CSV table of C-alpha atoms (C1' of nucleotides) in Angstrom, one decimal:
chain,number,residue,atom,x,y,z
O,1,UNK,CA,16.6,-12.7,-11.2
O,2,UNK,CA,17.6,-10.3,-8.4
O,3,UNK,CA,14.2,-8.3,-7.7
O,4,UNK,CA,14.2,-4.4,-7.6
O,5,UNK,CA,12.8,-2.8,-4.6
O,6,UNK,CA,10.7,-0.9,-7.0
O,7,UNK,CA,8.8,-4.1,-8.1
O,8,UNK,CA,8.7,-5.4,-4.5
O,9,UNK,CA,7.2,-2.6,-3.4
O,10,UNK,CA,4.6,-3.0,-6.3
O,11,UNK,CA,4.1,-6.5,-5.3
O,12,UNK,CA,3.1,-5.2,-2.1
O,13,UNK,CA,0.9,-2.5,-2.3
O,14,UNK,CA,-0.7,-4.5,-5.3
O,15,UNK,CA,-2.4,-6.6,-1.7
O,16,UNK,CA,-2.4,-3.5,0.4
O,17,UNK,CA,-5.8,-3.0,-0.2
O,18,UNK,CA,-9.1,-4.9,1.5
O,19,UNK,CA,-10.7,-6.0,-2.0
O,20,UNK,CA,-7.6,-7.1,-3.7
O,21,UNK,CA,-6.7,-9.2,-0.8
O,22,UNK,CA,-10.2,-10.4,-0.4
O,23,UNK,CA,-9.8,-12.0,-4.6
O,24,UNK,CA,-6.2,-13.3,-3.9
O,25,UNK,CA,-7.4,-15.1,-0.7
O,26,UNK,CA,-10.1,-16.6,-3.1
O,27,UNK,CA,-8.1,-17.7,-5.8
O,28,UNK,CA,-6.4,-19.4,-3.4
O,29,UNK,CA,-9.2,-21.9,-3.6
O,30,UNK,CA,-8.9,-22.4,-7.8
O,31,UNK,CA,-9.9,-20.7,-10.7
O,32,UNK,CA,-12.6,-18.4,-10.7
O,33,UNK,CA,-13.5,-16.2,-13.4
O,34,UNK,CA,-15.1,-12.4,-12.5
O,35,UNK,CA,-18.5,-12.8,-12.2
O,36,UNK,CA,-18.0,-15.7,-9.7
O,37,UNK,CA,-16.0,-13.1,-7.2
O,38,UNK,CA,-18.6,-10.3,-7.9
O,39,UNK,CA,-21.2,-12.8,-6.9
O,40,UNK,CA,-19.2,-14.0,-3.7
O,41,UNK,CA,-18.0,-11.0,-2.6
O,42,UNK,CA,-21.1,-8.9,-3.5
O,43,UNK,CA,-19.2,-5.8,-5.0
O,44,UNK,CA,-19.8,-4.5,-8.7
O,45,UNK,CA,-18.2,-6.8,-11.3
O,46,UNK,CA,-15.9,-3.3,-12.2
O,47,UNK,CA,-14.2,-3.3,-9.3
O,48,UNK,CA,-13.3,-6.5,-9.4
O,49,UNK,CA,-12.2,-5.9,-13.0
O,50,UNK,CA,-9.8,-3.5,-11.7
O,51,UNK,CA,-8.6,-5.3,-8.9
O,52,UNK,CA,-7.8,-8.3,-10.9
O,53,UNK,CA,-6.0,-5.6,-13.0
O,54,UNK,CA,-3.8,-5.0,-10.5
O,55,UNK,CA,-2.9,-8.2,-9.2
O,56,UNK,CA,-2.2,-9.7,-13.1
O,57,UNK,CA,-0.1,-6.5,-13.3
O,58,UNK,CA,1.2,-7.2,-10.2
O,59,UNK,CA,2.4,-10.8,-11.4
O,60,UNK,CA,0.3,-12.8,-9.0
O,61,UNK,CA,-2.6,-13.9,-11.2
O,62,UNK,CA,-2.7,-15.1,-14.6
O,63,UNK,CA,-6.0,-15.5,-16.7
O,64,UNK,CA,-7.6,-18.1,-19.0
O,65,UNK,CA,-9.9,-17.2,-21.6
O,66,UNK,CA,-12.7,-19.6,-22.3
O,67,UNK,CA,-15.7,-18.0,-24.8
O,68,UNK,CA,-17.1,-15.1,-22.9
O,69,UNK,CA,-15.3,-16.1,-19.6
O,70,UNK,CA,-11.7,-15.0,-18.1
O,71,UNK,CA,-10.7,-17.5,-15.4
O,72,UNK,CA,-8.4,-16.4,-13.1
O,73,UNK,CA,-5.9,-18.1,-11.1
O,74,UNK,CA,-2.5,-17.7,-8.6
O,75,UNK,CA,0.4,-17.9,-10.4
O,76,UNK,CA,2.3,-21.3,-9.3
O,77,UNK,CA,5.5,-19.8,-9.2
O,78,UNK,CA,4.6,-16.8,-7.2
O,79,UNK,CA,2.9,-19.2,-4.6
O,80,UNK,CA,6.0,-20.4,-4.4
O,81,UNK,CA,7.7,-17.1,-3.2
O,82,UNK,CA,8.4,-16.7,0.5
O,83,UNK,CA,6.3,-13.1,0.8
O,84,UNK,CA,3.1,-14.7,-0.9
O,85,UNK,CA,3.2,-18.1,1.0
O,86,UNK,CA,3.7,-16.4,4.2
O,87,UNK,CA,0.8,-13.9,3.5
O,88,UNK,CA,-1.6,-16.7,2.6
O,89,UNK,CA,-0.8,-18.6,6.0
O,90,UNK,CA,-1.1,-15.3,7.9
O,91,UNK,CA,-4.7,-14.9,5.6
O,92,UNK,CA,-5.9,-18.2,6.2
O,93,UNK,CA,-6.7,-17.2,9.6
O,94,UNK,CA,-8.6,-14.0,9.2
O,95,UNK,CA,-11.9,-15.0,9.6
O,96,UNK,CA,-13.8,-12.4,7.1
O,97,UNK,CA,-11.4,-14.4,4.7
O,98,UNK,CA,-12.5,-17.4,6.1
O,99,UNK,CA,-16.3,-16.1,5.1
O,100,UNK,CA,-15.3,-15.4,1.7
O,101,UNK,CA,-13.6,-18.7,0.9
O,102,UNK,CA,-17.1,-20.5,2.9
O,103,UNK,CA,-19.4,-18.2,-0.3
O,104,UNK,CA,-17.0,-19.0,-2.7
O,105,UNK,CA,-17.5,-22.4,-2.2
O,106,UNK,CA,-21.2,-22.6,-2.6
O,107,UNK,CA,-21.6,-20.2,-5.2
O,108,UNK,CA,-18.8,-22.5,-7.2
O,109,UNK,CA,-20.9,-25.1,-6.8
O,110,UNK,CA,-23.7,-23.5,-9.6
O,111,UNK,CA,-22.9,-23.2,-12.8
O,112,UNK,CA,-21.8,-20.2,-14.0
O,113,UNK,CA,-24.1,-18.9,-16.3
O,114,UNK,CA,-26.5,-19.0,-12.9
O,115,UNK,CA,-24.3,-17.4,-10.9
O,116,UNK,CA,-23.4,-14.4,-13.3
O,117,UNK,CA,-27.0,-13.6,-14.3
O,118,UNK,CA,-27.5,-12.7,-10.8
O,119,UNK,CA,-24.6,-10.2,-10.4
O,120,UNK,CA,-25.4,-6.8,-9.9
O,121,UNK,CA,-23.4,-5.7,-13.0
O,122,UNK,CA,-24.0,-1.9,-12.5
O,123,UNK,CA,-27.5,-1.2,-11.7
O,124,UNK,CA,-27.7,-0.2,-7.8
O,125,UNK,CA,-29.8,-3.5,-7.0
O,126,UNK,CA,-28.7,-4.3,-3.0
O,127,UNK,CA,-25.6,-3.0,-2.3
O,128,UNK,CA,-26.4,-1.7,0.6
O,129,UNK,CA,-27.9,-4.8,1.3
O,130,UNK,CA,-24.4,-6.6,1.3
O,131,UNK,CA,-24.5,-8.1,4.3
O,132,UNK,CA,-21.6,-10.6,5.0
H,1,UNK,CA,-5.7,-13.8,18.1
H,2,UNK,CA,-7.6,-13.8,15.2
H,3,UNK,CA,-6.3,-10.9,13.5
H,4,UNK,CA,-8.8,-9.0,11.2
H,5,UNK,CA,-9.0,-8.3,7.4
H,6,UNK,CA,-8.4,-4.3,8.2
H,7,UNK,CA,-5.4,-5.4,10.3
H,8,UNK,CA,-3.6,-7.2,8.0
H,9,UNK,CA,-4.4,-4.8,5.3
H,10,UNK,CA,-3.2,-2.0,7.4
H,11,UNK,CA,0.2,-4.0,8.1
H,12,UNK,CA,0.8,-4.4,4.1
H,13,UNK,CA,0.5,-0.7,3.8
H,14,UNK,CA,3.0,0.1,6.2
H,15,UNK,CA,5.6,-1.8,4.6
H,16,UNK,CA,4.6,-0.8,0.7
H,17,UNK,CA,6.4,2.3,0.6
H,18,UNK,CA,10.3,2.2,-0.4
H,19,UNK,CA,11.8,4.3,2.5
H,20,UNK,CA,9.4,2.8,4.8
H,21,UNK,CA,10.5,-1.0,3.5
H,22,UNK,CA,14.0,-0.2,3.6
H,23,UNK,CA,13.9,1.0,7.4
H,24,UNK,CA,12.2,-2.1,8.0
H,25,UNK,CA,15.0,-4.0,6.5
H,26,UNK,CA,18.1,-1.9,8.1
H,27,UNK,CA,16.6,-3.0,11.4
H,28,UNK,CA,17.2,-6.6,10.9
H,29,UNK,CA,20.6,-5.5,11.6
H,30,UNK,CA,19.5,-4.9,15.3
H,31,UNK,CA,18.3,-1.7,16.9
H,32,UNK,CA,19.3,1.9,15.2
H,33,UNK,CA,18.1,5.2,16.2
H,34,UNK,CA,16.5,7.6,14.2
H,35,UNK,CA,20.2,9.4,13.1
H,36,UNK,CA,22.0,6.6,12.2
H,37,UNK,CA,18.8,5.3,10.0
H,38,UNK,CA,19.3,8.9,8.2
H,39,UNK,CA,22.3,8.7,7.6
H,40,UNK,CA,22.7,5.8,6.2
H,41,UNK,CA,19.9,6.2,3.6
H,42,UNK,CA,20.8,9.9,3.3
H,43,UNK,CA,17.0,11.4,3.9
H,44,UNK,CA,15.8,13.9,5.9
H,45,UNK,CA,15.7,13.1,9.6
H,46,UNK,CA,11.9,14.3,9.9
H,47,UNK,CA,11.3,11.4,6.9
H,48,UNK,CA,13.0,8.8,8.5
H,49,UNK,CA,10.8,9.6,11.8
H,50,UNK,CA,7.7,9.4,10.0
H,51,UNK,CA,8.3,6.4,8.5
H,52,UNK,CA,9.4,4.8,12.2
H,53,UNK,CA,6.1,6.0,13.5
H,54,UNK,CA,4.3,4.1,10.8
H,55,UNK,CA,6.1,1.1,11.1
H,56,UNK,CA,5.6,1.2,14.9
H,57,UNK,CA,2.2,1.9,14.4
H,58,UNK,CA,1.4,-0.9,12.6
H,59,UNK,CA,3.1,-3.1,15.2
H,60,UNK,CA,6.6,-3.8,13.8
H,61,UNK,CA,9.1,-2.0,15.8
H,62,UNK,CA,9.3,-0.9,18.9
H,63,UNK,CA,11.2,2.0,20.6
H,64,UNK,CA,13.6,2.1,23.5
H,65,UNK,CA,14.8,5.6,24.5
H,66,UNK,CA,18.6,6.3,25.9
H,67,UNK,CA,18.8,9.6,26.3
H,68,UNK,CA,18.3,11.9,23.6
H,69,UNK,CA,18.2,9.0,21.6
H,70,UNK,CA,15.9,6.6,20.5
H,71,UNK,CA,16.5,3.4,19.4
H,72,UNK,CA,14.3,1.4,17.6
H,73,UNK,CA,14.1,-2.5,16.8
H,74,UNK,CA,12.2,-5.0,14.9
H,75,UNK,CA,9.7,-6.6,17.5
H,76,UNK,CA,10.4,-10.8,17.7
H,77,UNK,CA,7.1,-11.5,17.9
H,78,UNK,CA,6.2,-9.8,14.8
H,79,UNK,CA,9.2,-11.6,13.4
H,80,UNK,CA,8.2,-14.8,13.7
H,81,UNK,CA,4.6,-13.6,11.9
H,82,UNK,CA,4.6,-15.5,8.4
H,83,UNK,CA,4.3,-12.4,6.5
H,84,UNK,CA,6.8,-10.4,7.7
H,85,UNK,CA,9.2,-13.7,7.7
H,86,UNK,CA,8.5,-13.9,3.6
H,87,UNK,CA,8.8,-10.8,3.2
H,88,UNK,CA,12.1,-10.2,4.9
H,89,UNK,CA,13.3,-13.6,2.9
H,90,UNK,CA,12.7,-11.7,-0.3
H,91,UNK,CA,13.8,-8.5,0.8
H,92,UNK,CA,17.6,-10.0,1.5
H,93,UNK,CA,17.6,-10.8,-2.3
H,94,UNK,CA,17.1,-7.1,-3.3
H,95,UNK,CA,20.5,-5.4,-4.3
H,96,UNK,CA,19.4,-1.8,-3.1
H,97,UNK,CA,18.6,-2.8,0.2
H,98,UNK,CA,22.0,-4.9,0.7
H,99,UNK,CA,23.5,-1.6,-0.2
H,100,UNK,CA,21.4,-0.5,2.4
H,101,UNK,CA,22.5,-2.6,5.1
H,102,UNK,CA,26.3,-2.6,4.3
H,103,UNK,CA,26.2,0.9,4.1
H,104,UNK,CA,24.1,0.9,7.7
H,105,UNK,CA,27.1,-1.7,9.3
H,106,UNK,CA,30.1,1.2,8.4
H,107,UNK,CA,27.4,4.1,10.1
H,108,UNK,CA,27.1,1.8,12.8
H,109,UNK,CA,30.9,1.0,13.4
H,110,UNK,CA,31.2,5.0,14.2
H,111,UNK,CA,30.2,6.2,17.6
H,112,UNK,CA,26.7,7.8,17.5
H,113,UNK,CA,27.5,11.9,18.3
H,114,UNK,CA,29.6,11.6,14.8
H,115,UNK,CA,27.0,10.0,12.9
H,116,UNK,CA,24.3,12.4,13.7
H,117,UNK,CA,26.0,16.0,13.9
H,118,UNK,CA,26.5,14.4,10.6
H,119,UNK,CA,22.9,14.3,9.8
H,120,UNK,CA,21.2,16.9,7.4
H,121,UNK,CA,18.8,17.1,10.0
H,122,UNK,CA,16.7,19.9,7.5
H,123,UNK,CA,19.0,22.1,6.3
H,124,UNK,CA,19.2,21.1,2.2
H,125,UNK,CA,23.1,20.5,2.0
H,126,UNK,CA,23.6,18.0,-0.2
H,127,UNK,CA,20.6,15.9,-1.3
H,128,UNK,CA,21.4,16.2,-4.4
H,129,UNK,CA,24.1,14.4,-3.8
H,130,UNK,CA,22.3,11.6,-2.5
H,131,UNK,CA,24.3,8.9,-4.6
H,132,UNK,CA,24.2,5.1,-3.1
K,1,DA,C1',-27.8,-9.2,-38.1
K,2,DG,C1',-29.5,-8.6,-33.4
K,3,DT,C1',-29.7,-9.6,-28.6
K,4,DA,C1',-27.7,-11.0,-24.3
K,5,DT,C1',-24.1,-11.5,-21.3
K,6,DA,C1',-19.1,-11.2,-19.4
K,7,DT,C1',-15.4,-8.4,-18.9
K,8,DA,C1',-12.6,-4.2,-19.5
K,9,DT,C1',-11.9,0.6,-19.7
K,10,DC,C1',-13.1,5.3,-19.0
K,11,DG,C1',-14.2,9.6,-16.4
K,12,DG,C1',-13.9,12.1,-12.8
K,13,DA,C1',-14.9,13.4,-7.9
K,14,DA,C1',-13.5,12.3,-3.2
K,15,DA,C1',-10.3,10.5,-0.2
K,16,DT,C1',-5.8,9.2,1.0
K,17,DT,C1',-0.8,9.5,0.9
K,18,DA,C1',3.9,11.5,0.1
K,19,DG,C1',7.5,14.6,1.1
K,20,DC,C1',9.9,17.8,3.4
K,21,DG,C1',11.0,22.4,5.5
K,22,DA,C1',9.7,24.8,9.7
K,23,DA,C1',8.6,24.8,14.2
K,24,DA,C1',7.9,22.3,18.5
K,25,DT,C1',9.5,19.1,22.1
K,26,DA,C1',12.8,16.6,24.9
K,27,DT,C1',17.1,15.7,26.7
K,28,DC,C1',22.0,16.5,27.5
K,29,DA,C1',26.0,19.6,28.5
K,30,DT,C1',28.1,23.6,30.4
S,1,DA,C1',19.4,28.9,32.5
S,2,DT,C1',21.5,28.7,27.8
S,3,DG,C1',22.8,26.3,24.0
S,4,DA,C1',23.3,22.2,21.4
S,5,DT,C1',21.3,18.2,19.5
S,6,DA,C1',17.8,14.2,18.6
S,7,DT,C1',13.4,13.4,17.4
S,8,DT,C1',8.6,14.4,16.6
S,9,DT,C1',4.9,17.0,14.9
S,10,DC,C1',2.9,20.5,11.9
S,11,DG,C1',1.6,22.7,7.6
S,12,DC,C1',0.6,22.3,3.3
S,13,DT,C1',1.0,21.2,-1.7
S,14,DA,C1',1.3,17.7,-5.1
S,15,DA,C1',0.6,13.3,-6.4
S,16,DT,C1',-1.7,9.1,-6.1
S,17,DT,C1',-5.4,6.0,-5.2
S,18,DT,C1',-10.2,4.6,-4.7
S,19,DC,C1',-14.7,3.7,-6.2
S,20,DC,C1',-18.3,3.0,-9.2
S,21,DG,C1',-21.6,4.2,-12.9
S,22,DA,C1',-21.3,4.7,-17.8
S,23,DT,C1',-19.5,3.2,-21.8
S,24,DA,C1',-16.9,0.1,-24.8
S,25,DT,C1',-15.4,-4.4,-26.3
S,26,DA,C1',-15.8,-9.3,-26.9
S,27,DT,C1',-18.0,-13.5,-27.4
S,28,DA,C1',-22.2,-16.5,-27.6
S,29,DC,C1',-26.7,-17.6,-29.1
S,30,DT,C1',-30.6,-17.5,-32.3
DNA sequence: AGTATATATCGGAAATTAGCGAAATATCAT
DNA sequence: ATGATATTTCGCTAATTTCCGATATATACT
């Protein structure tokens, strides 16, 4: 049970980093699966690939498969540990966060299949239209 | 007050990096200075200031100076952030760094000049020999 | 089978970070 | 002032991380 610093330090720099936090902070809000984030967050459905990566690796998401989709959600247990709980109170009050949860929220409320037809999968459409 | 994404991002990083987490977690013992730190986690005096000077930067400690000497300490307010509270919770589980702090309570119990001539303060004496 | 779509992985250039000895700075002691 | 000592900054290489388009894989639909 006793935790390494080795994997602590993981832990943490696994959410030292603006577009892994911005996902956690998300998922804080239920299961989303990739092309739901990409959509909200209006980055290229590879990065969030790789963050997600990083946070599964990093023990605080776990993923469901359903068909062609991967639905991601917190881990219940690691909600439970003091670090994460205490980050997700101090994130609650960032207000880009705040913005994120606020598109999260509407695009949820599409279906899917609506939602991920629309995301910029790699083609340069608008990125540098990405306007919060 | 409301603290932004960059911000909080910025604070993560400063604490995901092993010497600069262990620091962090000797100074809930109270204020050290710079030698003592060293010697207790037998590094290199230069790597022990950088790692103060990111840690102060990113608002955790602060520095009172006595002398030669400089003392630095965990700042309260920070401590009662929820972050830092979490992840100080989780760090008292972690065996290396309760080596760390018993090891930091015998340095302490020795009157500061005999700590630091003590210091490899860049001269490589006995690194190697680092053993906890 | 063939097409479409969702996600994951790869490649690789650019940026950032780590680590530590050497040198600089600051303060005390004589 | 000279020397000793505490800390910081500098220089610089190596290692790591970031980012995203391209490619690969997997599943669904027809």
């Amino acid at each position: 049970m006793a935790e390494e610093l080795r994997t602590l330090v993981e832990r943490l720099k696994a959410v030292s980093h603006p577009l892994r936090l911005r996902v956690l902070s998300l998922l804080e809000l239920g299961e989303l699966c990739n092309c739901q984030i990409a959509e909200t967050l209006q980055v290229p459905a590879s990065s969030v690939s790789e963050a997600l990566r990083e946070l599964r690796r990093a023990g605080f998401v776990a993923e469901r498969k359903d068909g062609r989709w991967v639905f991601m959600s917190l881990v219940s247990r690691e909600l439970a540990s003091p670090f994460l709980k205490g980050l997700l109170e101090e994130a609650a009050a960032v207000p880009e966060l705040q913005q994120d949860r606020a598109r999260a929220l509407a695009v949820r409320a599409l279906a899917i299949p609506v939602v991920c037809s629309k995301v910029q999968r790699d083609a340069p459409t608008e990125r540098e239209a990405a306007r919060v």
